[in-house]
mmCIF file of C-alpha atoms in Angstrom:
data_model
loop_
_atom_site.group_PDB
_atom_site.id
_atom_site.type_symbol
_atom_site.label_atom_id
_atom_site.label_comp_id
_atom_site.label_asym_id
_atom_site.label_seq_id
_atom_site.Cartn_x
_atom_site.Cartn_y
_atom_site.Cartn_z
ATOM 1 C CA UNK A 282 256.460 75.751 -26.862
ATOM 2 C CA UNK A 283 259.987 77.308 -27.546
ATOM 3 C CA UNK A 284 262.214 78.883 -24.040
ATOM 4 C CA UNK A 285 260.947 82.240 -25.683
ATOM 5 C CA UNK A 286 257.815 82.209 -24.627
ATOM 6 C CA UNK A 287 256.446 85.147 -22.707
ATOM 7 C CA UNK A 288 254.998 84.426 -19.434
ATOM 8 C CA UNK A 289 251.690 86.972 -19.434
ATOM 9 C CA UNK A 290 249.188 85.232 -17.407
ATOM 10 C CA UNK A 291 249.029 84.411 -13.940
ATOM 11 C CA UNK A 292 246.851 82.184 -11.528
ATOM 12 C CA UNK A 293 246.079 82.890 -7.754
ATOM 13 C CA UNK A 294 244.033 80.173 -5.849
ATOM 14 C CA UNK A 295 242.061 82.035 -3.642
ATOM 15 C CA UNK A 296 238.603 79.690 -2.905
ATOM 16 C CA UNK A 297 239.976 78.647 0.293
ATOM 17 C CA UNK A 298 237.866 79.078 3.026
ATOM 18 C CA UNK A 299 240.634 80.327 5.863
ATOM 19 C CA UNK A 300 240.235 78.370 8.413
ATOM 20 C CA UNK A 301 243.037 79.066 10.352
ATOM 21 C CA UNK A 302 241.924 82.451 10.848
ATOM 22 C CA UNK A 303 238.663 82.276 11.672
ATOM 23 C CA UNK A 304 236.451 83.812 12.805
ATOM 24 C CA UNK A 305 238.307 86.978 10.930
ATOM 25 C CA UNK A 306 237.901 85.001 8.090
ATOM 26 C CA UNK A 307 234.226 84.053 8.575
ATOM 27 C CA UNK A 308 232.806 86.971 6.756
ATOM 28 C CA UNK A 309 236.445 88.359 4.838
ATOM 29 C CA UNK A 310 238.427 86.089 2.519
ATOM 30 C CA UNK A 311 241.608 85.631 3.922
ATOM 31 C CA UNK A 312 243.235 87.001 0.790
ATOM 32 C CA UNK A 313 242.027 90.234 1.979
ATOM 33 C CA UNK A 314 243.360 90.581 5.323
ATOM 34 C CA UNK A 315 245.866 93.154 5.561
ATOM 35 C CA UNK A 316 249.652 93.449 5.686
ATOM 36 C CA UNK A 317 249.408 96.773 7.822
ATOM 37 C CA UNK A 318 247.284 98.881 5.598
ATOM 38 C CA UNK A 319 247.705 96.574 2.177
ATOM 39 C CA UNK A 320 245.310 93.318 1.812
ATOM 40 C CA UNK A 321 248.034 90.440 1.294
ATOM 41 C CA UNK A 322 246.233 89.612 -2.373
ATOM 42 C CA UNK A 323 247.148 93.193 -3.628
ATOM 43 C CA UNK A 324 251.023 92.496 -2.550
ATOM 44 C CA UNK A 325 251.223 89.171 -4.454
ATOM 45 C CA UNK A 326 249.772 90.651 -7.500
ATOM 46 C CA UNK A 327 251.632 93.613 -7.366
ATOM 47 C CA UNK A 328 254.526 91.450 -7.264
ATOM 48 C CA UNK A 329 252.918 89.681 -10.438
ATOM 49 C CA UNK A 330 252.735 93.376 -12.192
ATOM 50 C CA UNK A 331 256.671 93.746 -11.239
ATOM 51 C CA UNK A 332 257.480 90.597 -13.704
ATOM 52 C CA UNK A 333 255.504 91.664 -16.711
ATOM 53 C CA UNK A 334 252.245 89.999 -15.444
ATOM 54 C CA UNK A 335 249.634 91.655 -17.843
ATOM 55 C CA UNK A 336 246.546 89.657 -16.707
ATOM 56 C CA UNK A 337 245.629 87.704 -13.195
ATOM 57 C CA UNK A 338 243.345 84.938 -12.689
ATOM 58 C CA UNK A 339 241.975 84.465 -9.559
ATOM 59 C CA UNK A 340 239.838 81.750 -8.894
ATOM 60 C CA UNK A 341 237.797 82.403 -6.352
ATOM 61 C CA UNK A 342 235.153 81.084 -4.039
ATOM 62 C CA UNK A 343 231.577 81.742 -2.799
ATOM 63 C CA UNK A 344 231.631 84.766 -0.702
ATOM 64 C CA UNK A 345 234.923 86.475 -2.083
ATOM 65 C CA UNK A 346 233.743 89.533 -3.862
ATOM 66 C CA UNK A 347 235.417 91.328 -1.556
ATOM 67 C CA UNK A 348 238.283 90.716 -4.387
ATOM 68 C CA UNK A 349 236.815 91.545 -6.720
ATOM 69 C CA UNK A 350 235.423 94.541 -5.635
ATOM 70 C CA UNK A 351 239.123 95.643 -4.094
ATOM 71 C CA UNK A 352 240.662 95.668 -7.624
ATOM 72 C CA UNK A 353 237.426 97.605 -9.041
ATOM 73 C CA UNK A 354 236.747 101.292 -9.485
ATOM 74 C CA UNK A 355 235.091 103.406 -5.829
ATOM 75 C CA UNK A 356 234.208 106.334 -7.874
ATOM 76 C CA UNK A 357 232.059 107.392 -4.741
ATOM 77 C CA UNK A 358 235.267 106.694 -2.793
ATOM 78 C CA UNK A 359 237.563 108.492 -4.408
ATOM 79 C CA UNK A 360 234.905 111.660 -5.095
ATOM 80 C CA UNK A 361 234.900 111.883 -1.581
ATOM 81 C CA UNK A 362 238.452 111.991 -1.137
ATOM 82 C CA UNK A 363 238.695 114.766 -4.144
ATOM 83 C CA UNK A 364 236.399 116.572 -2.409
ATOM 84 C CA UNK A 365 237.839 116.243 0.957
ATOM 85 C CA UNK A 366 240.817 117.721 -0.480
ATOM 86 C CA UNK A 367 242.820 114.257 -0.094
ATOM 87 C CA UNK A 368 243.720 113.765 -3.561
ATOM 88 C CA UNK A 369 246.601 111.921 -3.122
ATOM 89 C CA UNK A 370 244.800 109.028 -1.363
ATOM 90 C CA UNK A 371 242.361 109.086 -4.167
ATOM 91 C CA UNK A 372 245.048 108.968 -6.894
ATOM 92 C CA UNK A 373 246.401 105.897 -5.025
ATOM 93 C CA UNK A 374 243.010 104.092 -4.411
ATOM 94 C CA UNK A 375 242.308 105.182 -8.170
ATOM 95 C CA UNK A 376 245.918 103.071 -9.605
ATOM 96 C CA UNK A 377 244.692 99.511 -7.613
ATOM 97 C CA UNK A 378 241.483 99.636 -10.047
ATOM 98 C CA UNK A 379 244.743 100.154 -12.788
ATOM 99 C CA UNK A 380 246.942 97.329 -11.541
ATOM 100 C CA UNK A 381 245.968 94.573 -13.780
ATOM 101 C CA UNK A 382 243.518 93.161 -15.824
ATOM 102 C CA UNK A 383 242.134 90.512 -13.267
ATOM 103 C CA UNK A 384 240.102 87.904 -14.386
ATOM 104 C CA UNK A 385 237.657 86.021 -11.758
ATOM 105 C CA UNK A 386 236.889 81.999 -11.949
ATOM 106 C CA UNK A 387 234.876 80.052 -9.501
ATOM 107 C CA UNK A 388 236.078 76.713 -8.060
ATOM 108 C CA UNK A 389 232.307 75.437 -7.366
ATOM 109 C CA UNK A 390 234.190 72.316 -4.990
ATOM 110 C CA UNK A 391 236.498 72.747 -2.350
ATOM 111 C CA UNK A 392 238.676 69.851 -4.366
ATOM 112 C CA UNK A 393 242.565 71.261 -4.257
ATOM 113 C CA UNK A 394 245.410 73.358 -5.241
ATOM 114 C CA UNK A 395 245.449 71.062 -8.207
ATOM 115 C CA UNK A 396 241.898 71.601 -8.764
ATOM 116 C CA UNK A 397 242.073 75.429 -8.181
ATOM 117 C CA UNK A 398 244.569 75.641 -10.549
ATOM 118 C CA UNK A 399 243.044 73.617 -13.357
ATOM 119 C CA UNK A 400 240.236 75.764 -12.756
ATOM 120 C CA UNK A 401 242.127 78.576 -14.740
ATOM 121 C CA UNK A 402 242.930 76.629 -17.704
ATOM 122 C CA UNK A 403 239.889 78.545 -20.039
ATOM 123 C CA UNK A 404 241.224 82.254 -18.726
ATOM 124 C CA UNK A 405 245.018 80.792 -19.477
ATOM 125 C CA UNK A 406 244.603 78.782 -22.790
ATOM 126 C CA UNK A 407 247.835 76.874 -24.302
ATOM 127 C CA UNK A 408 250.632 79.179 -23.160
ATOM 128 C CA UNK A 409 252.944 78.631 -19.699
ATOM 129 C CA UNK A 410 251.485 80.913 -16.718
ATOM 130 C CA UNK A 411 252.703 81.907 -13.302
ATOM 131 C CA UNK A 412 251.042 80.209 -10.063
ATOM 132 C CA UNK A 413 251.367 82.832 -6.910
ATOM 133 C CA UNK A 414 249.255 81.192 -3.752
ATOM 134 C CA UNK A 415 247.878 84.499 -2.202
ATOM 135 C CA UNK A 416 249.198 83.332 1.450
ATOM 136 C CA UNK A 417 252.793 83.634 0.544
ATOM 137 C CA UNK A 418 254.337 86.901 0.381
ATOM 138 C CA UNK A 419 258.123 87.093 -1.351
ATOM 139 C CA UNK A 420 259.418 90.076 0.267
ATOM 140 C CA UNK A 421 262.005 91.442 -2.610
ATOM 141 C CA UNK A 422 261.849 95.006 -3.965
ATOM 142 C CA UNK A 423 264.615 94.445 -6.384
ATOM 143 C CA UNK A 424 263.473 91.754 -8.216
ATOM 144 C CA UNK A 425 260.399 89.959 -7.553
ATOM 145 C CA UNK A 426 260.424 86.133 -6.480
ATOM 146 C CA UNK A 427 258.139 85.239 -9.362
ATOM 147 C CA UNK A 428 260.195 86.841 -12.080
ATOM 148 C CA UNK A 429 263.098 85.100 -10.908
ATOM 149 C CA UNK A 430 260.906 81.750 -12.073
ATOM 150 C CA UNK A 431 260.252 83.626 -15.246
ATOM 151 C CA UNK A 432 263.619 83.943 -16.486
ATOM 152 C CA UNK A 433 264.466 80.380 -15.702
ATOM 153 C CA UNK A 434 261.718 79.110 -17.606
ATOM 154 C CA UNK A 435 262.608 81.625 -20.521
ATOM 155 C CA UNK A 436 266.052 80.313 -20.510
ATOM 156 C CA UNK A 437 265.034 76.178 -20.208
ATOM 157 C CA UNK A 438 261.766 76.106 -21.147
ATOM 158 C CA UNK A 439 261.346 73.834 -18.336
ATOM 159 C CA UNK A 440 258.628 74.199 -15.573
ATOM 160 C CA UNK A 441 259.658 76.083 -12.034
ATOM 161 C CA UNK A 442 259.422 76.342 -8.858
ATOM 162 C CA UNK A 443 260.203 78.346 -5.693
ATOM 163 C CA UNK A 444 261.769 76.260 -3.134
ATOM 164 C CA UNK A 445 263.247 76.592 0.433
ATOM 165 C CA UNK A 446 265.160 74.358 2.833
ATOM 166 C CA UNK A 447 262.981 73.569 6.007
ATOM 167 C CA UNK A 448 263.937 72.708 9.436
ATOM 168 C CA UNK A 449 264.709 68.852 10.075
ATOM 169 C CA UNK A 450 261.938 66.834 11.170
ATOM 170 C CA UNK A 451 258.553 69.878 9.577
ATOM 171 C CA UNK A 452 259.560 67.772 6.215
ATOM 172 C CA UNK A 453 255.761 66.565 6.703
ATOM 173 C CA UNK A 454 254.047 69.772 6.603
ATOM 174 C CA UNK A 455 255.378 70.721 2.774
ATOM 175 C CA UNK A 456 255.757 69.198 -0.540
ATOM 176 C CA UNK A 457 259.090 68.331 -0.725
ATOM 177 C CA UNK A 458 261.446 68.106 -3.305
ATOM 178 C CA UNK A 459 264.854 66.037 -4.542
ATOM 179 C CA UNK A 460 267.396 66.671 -6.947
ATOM 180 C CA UNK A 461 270.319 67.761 -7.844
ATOM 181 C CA UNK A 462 271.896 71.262 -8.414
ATOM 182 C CA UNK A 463 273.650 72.230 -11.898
ATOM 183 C CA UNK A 464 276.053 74.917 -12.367
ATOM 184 C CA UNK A 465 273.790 78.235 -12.506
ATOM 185 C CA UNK A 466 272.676 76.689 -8.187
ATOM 186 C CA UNK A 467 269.108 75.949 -9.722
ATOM 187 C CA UNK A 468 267.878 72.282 -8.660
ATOM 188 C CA UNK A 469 267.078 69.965 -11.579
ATOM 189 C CA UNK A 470 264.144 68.497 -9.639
ATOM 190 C CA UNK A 471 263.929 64.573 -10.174
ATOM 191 C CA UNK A 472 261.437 63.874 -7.952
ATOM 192 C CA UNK A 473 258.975 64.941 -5.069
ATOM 193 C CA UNK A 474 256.096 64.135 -2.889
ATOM 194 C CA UNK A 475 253.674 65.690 -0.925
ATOM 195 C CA UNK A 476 253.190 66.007 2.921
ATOM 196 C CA UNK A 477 255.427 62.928 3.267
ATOM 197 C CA UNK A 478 254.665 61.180 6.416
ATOM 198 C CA UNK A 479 258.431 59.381 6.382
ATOM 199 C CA UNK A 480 261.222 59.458 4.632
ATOM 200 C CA UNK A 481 261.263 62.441 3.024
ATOM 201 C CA UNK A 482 263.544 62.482 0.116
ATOM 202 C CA UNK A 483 265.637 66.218 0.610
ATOM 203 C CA UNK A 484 264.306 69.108 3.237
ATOM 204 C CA UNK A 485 263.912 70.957 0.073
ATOM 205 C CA UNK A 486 260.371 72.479 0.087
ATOM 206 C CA UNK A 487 258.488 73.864 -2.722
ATOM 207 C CA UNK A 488 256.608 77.279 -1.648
ATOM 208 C CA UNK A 489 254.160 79.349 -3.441
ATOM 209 C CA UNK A 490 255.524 80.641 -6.523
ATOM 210 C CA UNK A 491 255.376 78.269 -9.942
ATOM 211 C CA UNK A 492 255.919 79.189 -13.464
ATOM 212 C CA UNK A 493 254.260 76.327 -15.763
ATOM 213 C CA UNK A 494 254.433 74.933 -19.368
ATOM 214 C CA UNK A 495 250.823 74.119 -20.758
ATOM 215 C CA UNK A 496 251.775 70.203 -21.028
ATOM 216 C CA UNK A 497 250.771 70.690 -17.196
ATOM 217 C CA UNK A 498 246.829 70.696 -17.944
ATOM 218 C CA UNK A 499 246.162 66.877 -19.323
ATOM 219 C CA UNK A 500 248.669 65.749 -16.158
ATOM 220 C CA UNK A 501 246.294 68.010 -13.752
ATOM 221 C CA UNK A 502 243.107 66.844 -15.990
ATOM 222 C CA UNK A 503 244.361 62.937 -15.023
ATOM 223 C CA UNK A 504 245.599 63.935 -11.619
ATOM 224 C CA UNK A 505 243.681 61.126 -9.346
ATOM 225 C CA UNK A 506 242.616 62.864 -5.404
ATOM 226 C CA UNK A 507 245.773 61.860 -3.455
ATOM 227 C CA UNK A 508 247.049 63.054 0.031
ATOM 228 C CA UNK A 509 244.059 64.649 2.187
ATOM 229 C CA UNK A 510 241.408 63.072 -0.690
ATOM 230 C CA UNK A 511 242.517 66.000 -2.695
ATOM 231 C CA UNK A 512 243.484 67.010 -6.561
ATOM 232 C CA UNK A 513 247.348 67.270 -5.364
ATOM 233 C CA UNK A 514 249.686 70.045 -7.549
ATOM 234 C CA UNK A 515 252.682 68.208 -6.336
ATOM 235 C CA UNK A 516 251.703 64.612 -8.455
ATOM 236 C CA UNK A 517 250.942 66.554 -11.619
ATOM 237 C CA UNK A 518 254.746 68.202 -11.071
ATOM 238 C CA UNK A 519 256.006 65.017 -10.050
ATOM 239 C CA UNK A 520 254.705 63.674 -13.888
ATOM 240 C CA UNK A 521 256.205 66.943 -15.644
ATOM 241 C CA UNK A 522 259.637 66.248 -13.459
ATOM 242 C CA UNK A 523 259.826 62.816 -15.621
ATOM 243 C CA UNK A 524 259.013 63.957 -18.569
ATOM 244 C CA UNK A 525 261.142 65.459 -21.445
ATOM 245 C CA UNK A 526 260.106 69.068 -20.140
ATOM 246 C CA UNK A 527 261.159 68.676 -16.734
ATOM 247 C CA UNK A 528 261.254 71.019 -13.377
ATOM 248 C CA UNK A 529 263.725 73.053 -11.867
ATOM 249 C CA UNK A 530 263.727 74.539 -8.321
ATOM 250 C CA UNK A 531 264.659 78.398 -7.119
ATOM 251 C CA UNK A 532 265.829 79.680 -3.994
ATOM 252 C CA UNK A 533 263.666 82.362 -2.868
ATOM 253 C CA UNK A 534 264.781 84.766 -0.099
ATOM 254 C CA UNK A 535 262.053 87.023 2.075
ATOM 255 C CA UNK A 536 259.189 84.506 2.167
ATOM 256 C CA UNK A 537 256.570 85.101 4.754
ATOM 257 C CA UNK A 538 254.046 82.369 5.407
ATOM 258 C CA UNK A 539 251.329 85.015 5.903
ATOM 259 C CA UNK A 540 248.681 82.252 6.198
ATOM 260 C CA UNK A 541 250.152 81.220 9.513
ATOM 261 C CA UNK A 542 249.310 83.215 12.355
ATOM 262 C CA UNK A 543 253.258 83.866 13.760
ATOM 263 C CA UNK A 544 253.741 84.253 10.148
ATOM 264 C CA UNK A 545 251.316 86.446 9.644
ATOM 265 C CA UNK A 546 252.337 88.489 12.791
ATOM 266 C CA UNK A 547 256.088 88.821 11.375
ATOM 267 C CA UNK A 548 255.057 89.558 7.936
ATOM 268 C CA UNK A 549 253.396 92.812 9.136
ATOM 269 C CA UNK A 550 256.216 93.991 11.329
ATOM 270 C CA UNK A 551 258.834 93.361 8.658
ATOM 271 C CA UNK A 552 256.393 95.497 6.136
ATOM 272 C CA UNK A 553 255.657 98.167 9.050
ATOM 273 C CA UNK A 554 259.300 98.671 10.008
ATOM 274 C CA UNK A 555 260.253 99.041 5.928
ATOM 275 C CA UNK A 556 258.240 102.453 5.940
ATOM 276 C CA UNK A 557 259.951 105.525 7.286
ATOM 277 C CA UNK A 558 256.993 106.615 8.934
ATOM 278 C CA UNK A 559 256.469 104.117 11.013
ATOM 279 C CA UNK A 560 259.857 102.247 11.495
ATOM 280 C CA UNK A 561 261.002 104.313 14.747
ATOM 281 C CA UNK A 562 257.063 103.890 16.164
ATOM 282 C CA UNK A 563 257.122 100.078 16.041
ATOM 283 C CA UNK A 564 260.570 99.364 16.783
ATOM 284 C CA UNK A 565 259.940 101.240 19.890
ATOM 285 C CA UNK A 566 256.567 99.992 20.680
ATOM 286 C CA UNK A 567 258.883 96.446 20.221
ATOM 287 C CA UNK A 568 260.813 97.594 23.115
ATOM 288 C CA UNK A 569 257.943 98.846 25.383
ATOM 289 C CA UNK A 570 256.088 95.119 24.728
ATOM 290 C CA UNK A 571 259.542 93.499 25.650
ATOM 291 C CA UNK A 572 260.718 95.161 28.768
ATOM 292 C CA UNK A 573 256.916 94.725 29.390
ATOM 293 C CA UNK A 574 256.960 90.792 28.967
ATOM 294 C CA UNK A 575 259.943 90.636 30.932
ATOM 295 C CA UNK A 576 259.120 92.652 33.882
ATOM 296 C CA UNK A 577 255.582 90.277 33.869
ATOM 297 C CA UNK A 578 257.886 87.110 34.309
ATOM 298 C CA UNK A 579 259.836 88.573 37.774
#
């Protein structure tokens, strides 16, 4: 592998089984719940499509055709539309079936992110690929978080990854990283460990947005179940971080945790009040909810 290689190919986990949001999520994969009017999968891969993604791989889960039938073709749908004289809406239902060539993999066991993503390695083959987790949204219209990753890897070679710097004492709840930065403020990562229960090494977090070398696929292959009994991501990064290749970090601005439900909640108003149209509406229906809350407390 040379720092030239194109990164075409992308992975999204998506077998999860949402618990947090059940029971929305008993009979919709949470991939699919929406960010107003937008399910939160077509927003990651859209931002996928922004870097020069030319084909997605998501590896699904029993029960998630939903997916699969989002990023498909409704000719009934958009007839009807056509005929209802709407064809703008049919137009724009017509160019999600255009996105992307997606490809669809099954993780048969719930066994981890390090599972899901190994998962991909026939769709991917022996080139480095983008990772997007379908619950994080990068909010960036400029330049999308994931082809931020790209370029580092193009210009290193090196494996990346978003991170972010996490409030003192949630170090448990992430994998966190340690490091230190060079000159262009990108972390040369040195080491890292998962959900660490003390003594975390940095409040640097890694969130959902990797760009990976193909040495990654024998570490994942010998990747032994670790914290929560599962196939960890973080130990096969922590083996590229000592080898020759090595891992770099990226500070990403505009994350939303959209598979938290405050997270969730905020990601939606900070998409609703970026569209004219409904901006004024919700900012107002803000205040109305406020004064509201505040009269309820006297």
């Amino acid at each position: 592998m040379t720092a030239r290689t194109k990164v075409r190919k992308a992975v999204i986990p998506a077998a999860g089984l949402g618990t947090r949001f059940l029971p929305a999520t008993k009979a919709i994969p949470k991939e699919m719940l929406p960010i107003v009017d937008v399910p939160t999968i077509q927003l990651v891969i859209d931002e996928a499509v922004r870097a020069g993604i030319e084909d997605v791989v998501v590896i699904n889960g029993r029960h998630k055709h939903a997916i699969e039938d989002h990023f498909d073709h409704a000719f009934e749908l958009e007839t009807t539309l056509r005929e209802r004289g709407n064809a703008q809406l049919a137009d724009a239902m017509a160019r999600i079936s255009q996105m992307v060539r997606l490809i669809s993999l099954r993780q048969k066991h719930p066994l981890g992110l390090g599972h899901a993503v190994l998962c991909g390695r026939p769709a991917v083959g022996d080139e480095p690929f983008a990772v997007l987790l379908g619950d994080d949204l990068i909010d960036d219209d400029n330049d999308p978080g994931i082809a931020q990753l790209i370029r580092v890897h193009e210009q290193t070679g090196a494996g990346v990854v978003a991170i972010m710097e996490v409030p003192e004492g949630k170090e448990h709840m992430y994998g966190i990283v340690a490091g230190e930065v060079d000159a262009t403020g990108h972390m040369r990562i040195r080491d890292m460990v998962e959900k660490p229960k003390s003594n975390p090494p940095s409040r640097w977090s890694i969130i959902g947005r990797y760009v990976l070398p193909p040495q990654i696929w024998p570490m994942l292959a010998a990747t032994k179940p670790g914290a929560g009994g599962e196939i960890q991501l973080t130990d096969a990064l922590r083996e590229l971080a000592k080898s020759d290749i090595g891992i770099y970090g990226v500070v990403l601005n505009g994350r939303h945790d959209a598979g938290d439900k405050l997270g969730y909640l905020r990601a939606n108003l900070a998409y609703a009040l970026k569209r004219p149209e409904l901006r004024g509406p919700v900012l107002e229906l803000c205040r109305e909810m406020l004064a509201a809350a505040g009269a309820g407390k006297q």
